[in-house]
Each structure stands twice: as structure tokens, then as C-alpha cells.
mmCIF file of C-alpha atoms in Angstrom:
data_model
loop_
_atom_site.group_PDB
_atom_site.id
_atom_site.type_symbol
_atom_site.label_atom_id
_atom_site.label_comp_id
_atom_site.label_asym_id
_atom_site.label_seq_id
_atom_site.Cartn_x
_atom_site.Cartn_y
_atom_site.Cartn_z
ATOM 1 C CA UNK A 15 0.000 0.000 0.000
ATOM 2 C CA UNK A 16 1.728 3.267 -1.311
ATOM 3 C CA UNK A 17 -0.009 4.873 1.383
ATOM 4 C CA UNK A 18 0.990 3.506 3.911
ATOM 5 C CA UNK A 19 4.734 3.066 2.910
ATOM 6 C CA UNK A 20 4.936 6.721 2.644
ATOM 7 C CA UNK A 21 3.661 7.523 6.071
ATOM 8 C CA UNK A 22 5.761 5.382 7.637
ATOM 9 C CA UNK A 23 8.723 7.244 5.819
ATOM 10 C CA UNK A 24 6.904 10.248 6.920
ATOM 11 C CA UNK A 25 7.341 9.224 10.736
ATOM 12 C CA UNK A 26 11.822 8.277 9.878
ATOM 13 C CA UNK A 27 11.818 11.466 8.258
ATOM 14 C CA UNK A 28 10.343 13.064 11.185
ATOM 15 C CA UNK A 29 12.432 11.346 13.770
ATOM 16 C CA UNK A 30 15.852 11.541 12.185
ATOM 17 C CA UNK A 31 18.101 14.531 12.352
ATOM 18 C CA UNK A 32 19.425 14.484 9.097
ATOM 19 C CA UNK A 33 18.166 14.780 5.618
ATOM 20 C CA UNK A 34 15.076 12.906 4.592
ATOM 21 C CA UNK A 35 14.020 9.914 2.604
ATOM 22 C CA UNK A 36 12.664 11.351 -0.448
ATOM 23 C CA UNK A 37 9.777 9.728 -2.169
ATOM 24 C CA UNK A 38 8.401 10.583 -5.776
ATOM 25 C CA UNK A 39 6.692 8.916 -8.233
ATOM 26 C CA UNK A 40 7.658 9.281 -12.338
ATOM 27 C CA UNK A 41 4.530 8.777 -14.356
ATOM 28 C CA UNK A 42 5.693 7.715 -17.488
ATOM 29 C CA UNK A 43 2.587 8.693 -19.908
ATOM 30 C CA UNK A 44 1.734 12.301 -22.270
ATOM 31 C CA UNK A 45 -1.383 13.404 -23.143
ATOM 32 C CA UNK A 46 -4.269 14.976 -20.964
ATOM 33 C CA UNK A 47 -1.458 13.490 -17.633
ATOM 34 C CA UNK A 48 0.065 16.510 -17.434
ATOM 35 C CA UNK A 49 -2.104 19.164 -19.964
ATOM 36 C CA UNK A 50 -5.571 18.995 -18.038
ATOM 37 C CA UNK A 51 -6.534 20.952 -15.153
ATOM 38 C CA UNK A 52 -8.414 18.483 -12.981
ATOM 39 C CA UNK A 53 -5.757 15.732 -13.720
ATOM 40 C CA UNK A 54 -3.228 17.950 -12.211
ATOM 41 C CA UNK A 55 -4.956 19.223 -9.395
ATOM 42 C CA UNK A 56 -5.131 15.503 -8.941
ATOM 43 C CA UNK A 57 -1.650 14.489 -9.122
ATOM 44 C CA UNK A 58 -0.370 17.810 -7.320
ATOM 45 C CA UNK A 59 -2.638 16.403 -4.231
ATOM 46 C CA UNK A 60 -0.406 13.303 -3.921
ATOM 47 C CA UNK A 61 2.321 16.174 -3.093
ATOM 48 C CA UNK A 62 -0.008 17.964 -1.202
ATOM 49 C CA UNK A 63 -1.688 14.940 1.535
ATOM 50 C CA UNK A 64 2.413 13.898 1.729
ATOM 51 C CA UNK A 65 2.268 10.684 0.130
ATOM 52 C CA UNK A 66 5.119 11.975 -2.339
ATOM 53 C CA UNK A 67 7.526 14.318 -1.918
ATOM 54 C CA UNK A 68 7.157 14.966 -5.839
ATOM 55 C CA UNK A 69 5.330 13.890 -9.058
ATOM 56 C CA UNK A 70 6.844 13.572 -12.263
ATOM 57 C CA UNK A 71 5.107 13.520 -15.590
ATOM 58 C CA UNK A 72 5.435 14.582 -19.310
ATOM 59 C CA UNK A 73 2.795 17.831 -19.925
ATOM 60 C CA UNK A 74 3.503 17.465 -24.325
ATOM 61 C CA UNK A 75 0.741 15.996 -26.737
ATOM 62 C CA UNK A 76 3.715 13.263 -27.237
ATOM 63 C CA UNK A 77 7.251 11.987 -26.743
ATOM 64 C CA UNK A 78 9.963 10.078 -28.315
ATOM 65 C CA UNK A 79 11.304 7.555 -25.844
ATOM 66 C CA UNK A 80 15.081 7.266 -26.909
ATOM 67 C CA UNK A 81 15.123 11.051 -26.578
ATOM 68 C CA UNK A 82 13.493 11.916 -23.105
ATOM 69 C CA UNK A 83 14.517 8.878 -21.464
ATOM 70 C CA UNK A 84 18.013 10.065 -20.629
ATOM 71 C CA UNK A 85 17.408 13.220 -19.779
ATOM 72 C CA UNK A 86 14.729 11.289 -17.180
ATOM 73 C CA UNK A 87 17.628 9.029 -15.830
ATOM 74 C CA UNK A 88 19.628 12.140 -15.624
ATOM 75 C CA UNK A 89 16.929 13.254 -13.183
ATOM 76 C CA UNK A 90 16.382 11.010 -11.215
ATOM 77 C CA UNK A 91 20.315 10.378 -10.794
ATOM 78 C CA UNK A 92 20.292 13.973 -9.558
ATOM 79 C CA UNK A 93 17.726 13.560 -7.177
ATOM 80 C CA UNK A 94 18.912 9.798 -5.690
ATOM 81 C CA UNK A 95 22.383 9.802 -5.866
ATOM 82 C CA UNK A 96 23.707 13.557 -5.912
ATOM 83 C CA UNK A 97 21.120 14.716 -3.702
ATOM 84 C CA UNK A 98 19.936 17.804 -5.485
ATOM 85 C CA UNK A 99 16.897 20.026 -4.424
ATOM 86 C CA UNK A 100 13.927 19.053 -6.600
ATOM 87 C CA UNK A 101 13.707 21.783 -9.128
ATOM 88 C CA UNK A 102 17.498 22.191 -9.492
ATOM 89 C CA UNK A 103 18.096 18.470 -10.420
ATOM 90 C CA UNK A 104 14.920 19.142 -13.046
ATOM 91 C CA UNK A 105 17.118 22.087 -13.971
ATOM 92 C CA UNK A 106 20.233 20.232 -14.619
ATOM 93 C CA UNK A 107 18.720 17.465 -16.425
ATOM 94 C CA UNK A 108 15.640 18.149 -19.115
ATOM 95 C CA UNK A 109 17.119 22.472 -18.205
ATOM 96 C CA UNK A 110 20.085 20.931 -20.055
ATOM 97 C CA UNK A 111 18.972 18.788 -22.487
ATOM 98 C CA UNK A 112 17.496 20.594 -25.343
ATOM 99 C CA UNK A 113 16.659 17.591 -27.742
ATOM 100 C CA UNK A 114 14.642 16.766 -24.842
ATOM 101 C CA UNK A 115 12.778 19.793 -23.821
ATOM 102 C CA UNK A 116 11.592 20.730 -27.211
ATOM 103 C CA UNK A 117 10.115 16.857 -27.557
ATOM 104 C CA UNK A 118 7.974 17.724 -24.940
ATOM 105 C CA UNK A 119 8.164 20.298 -21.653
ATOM 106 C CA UNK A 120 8.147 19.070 -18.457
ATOM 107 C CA UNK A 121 5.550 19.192 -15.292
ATOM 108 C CA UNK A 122 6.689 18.995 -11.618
ATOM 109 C CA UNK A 123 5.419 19.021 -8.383
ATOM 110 C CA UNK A 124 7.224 19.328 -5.743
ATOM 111 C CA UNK A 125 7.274 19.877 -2.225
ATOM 112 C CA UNK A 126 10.433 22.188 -0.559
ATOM 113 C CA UNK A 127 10.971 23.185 3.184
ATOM 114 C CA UNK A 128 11.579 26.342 5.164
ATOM 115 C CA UNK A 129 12.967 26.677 8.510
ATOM 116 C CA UNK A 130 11.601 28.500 10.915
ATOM 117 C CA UNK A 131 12.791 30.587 13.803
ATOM 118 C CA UNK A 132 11.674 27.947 16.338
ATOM 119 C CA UNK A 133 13.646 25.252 14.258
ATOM 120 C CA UNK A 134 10.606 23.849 13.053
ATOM 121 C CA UNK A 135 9.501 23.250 8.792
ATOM 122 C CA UNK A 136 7.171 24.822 6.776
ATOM 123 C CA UNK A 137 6.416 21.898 4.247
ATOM 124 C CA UNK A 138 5.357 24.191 0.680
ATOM 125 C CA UNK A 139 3.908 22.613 -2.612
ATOM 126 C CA UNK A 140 4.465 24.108 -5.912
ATOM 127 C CA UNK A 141 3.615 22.803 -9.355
ATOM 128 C CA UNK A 142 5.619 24.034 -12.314
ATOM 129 C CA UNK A 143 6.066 23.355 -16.245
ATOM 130 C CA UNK A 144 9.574 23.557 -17.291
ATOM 131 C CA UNK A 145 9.234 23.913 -21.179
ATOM 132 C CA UNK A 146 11.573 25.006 -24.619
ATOM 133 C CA UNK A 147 10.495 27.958 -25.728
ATOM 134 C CA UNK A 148 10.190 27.678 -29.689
ATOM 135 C CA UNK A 149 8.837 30.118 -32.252
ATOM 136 C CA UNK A 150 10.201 27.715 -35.561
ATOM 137 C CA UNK A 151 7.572 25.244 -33.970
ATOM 138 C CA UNK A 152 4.741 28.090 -33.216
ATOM 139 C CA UNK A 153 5.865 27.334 -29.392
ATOM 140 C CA UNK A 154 6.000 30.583 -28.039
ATOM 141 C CA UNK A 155 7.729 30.504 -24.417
ATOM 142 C CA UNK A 156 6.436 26.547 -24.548
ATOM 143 C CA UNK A 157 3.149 26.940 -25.065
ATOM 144 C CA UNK A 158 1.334 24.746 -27.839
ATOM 145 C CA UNK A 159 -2.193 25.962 -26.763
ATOM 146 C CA UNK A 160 -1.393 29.794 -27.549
ATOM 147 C CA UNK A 161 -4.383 31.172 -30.302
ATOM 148 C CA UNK A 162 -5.060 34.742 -32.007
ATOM 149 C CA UNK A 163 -6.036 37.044 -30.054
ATOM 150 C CA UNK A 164 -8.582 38.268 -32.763
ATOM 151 C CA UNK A 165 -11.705 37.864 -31.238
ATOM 152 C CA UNK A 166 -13.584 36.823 -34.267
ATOM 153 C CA UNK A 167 -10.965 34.229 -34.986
ATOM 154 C CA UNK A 168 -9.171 32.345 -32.120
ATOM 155 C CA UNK A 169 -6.609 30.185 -34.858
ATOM 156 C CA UNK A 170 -4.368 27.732 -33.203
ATOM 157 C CA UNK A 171 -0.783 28.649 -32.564
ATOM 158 C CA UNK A 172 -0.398 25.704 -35.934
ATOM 159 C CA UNK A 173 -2.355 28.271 -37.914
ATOM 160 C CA UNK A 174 0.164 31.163 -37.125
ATOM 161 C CA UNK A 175 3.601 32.294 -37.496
ATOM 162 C CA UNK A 176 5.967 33.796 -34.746
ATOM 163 C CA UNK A 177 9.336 35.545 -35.116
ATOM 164 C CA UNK A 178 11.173 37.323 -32.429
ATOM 165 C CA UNK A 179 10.949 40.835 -32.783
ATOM 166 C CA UNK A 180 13.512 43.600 -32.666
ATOM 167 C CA UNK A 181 16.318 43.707 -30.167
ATOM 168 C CA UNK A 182 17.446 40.045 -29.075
ATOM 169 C CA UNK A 183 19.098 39.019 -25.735
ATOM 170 C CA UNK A 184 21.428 36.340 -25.028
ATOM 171 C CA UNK A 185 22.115 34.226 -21.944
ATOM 172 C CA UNK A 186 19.532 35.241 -19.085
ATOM 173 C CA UNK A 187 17.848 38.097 -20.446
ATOM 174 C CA UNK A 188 16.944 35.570 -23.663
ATOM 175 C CA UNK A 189 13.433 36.308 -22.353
ATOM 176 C CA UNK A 190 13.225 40.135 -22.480
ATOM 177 C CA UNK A 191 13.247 39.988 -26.380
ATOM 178 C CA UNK A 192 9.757 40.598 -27.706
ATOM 179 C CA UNK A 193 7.741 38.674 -30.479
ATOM 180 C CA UNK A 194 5.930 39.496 -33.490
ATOM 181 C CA UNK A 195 2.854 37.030 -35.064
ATOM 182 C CA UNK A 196 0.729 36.687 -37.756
ATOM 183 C CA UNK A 197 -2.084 34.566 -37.947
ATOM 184 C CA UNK A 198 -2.198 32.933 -41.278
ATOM 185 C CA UNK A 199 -6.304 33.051 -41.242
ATOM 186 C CA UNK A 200 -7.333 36.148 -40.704
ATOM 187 C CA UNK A 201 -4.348 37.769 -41.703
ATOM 188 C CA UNK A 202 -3.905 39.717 -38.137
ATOM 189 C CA UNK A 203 -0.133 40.597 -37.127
ATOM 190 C CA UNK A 204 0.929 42.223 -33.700
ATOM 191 C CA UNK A 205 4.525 43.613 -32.815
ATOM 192 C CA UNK A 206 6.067 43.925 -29.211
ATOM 193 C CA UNK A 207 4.799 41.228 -27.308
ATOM 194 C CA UNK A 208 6.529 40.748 -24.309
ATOM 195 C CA UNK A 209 6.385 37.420 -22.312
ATOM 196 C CA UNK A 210 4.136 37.844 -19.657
ATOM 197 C CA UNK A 211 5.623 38.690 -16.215
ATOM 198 C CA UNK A 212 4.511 34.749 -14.916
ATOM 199 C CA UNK A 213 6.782 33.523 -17.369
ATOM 200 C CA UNK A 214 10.154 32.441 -15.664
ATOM 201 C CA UNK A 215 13.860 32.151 -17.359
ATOM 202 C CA UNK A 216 15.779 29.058 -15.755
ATOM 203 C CA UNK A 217 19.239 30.081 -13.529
ATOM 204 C CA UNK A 218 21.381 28.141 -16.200
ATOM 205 C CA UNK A 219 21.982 30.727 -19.042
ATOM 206 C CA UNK A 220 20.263 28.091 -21.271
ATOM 207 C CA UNK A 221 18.017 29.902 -24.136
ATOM 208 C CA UNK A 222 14.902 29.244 -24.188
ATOM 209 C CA UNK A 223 14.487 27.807 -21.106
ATOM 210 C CA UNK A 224 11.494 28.779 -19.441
ATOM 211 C CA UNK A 225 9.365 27.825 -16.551
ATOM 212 C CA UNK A 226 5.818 28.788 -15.189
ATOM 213 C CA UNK A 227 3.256 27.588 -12.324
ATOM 214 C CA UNK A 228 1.013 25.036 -13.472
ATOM 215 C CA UNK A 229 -1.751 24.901 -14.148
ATOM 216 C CA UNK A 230 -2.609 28.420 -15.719
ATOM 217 C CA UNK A 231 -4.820 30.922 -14.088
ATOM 218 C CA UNK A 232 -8.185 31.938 -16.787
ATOM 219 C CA UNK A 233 -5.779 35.635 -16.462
ATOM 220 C CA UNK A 234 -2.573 33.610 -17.764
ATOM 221 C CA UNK A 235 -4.603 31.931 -20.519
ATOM 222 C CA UNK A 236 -6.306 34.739 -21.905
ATOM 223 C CA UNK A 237 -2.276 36.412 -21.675
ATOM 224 C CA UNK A 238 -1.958 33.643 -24.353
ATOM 225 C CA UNK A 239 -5.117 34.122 -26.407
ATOM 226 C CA UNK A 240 -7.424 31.595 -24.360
ATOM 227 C CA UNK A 241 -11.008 32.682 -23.596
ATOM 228 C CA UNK A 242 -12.175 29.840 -21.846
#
């Protein structure tokens, strides 16, 4: 019972003075996993009631095995043998593997601890996508699901083309360069666009790196378009 054998690594954890047994879960499947609301809100509560200290899963439509299946080893490596903090072994392995990231981004939920003044934890849940940013691929900052913001129209980031526009940054300021589009069905373009403020660089000066909270507020998805 998974249940079970978490709580009673819960209780070690709790008694022992040093660092503690981390449990997670990798769930190897794409899709509606990691892309639907109520399916993470799901799979964030395993983080949430402590039965896993994180949850792992692919948030793409797809993925090629023999290409995110290192960078997943890499991961887990990071987080069982070198001991890394959550998000920075996710950093350091799909962060650094390009190939990988732009197969499909990432999701991640994760529980970290804070100290407090009395010496005792505050135990705090994010979720996160950690996605390649790709315009070539009408990917802006990650996103697959981004539309036209013409009301009348609403075209599928497929049905439009995206070029970075004007001034371009390099290493961690990649993301303050702003994007042009054109939607090839009803012809609308817009200049400027900056990434929205939600939208997150990684540490490593990696372009195109980005990462956000996930799943999107209705605010963040009409940012990208999204009505509904």
C-alpha cells in the first residue's frame, strides 16, 4: 500500500536529524497526464496529503522515448544519488537537455521546506512546467495551446507564425526579447509582445528555457489568447 509506505517514511523522516528519505513517483505517460486541469490538481494532491515528496510527468501531446529517457535518468540520478533540491536536479537534467525539452516540456510538483525561527519546517507545494520555448515550432515561451487574439478568430498557434521581434538578448535576459505574429487566417499581425511577467527564465543561461506555475490561471490563458 503506497499509502501507507509513505507515512511510515513520513514518521523516519520526522524522527531523524538528518536529511530525509525522499519519495516521488515518475509517471511515465503524455497526453491529458500533465495538460488537463483536474488531472493535475489531482496528481499535485499526492504532493499535497504527503504521500510523495514529488510527481513527475510529461505535460507534451507526445514523446519520443530514446530522446526523453536520458534526460529522465539524468533526473532522477540527480535527485537519488547527488542529492539535489527538486527543481534544481529538473534544472540540470531536461534544463540541459534541449533535444529533450523541445520533444515535450516538463511538469513537476514538488514539495520544498523552510525553517523557521523555532527550528521547526514549513512543508510548501508548488507545481511548475519547465518547457523550450520555440517560435520555428509556433511554441512561443512553450506553449502549444497559444491562439489569435482576434476575437472573431481564435486560430491555433499551428495556424500562425511567430518571429522574435527587434532587439534580441542572449544568456539570461533571452526572455526580455519581444515577439511578433501573424495569424495565417485572418491575416492579423501584432509587434512587441513581451512574455508575460509569470513567465520564468531558468538560472542556467540556457536559451529558451522557461518555466511557469502550473496549471494556468483563466488571467494567464487569456495572456496567451485563451477565452475559456
Amino acid at each position: 500500500n503506497i499509502r501507507l509506505a509513505s507515512q511510515e517514511i513520513a514518521k523516519k523522516n520526522a524522527a531523524s536529524t538528518g536529511r530525509p528519505f525522499i519519495r516521488g513517483i515518475v509517471i511515465s505517460s503524455c497526453g491529458s497526464t500533465g495538460r488537463v486541469s483536474e488531472s493535475v490538481a489531482r496528481l499535485s494532491r499526492l504532493v499535497e496529503m504527503d504521500i510523495f515528496d514529488f510527481v513527475f510527468c510529461f505535460a507534451g501531446v507526445s514523446t519520443v522515448d530514446s530522446i526523453v529517457v536520458p534526460a529522465l535518468s539524468r533526473f532522477v540520478e540527480n535527485v537519488f544519488v547527488y542529492d539535489m533540491g527538486l527543481w534544481a536536479a529538473l534544472e540540470r537534467s531536461f534544463g540541459e537537455d534541449k533535444h529533450a525539452l523541445n520533444t515535450t516540456p516538463v511538469m513537476l510538483s514538488f514539495a520544498e521546506f523552510s525553517k523557521r525561527p523555532d527550528d521547526t519546517r514549513d512543508r510548501v507545494v508548488n507545481t511548475r512546467v519547465l518547457a523550450y520555448s520555440n517560435f520555428k515550432d509556433a511554441r512561443p515561451w512553450g506553449f502549444d495551446i497559444y491562439r489569435c487574439s482576434n476575437p472573431t478568430c481564435g486560430a491555433h498557434a499551428h495556424d500562425m507564425i511567430f518571429h522574435a521581434d527587434g532587439r534580441q538578448y542572449y544568456g539570461i535576459r533571452w526572455l526580455e526579447a519581444k515577439m511578433k505574429t501573424t495569424c495565417m487566417k485572418c491575416q492579423q499581425t501584432r509587434r512587441k509582445i513581451a512574455a508575460p511577467s509569470w513567465i520564468h527564465s531558468c538560472r542556467a543561461e540556457n536559451i529558451g528555457r522557461c518555466w511557469y506555475q502550473w496549471p494556468l490561471t483563466l488571467a494567464q490563458r487569456m495572456d496567451l489568447g485563451i477565452t475559456h
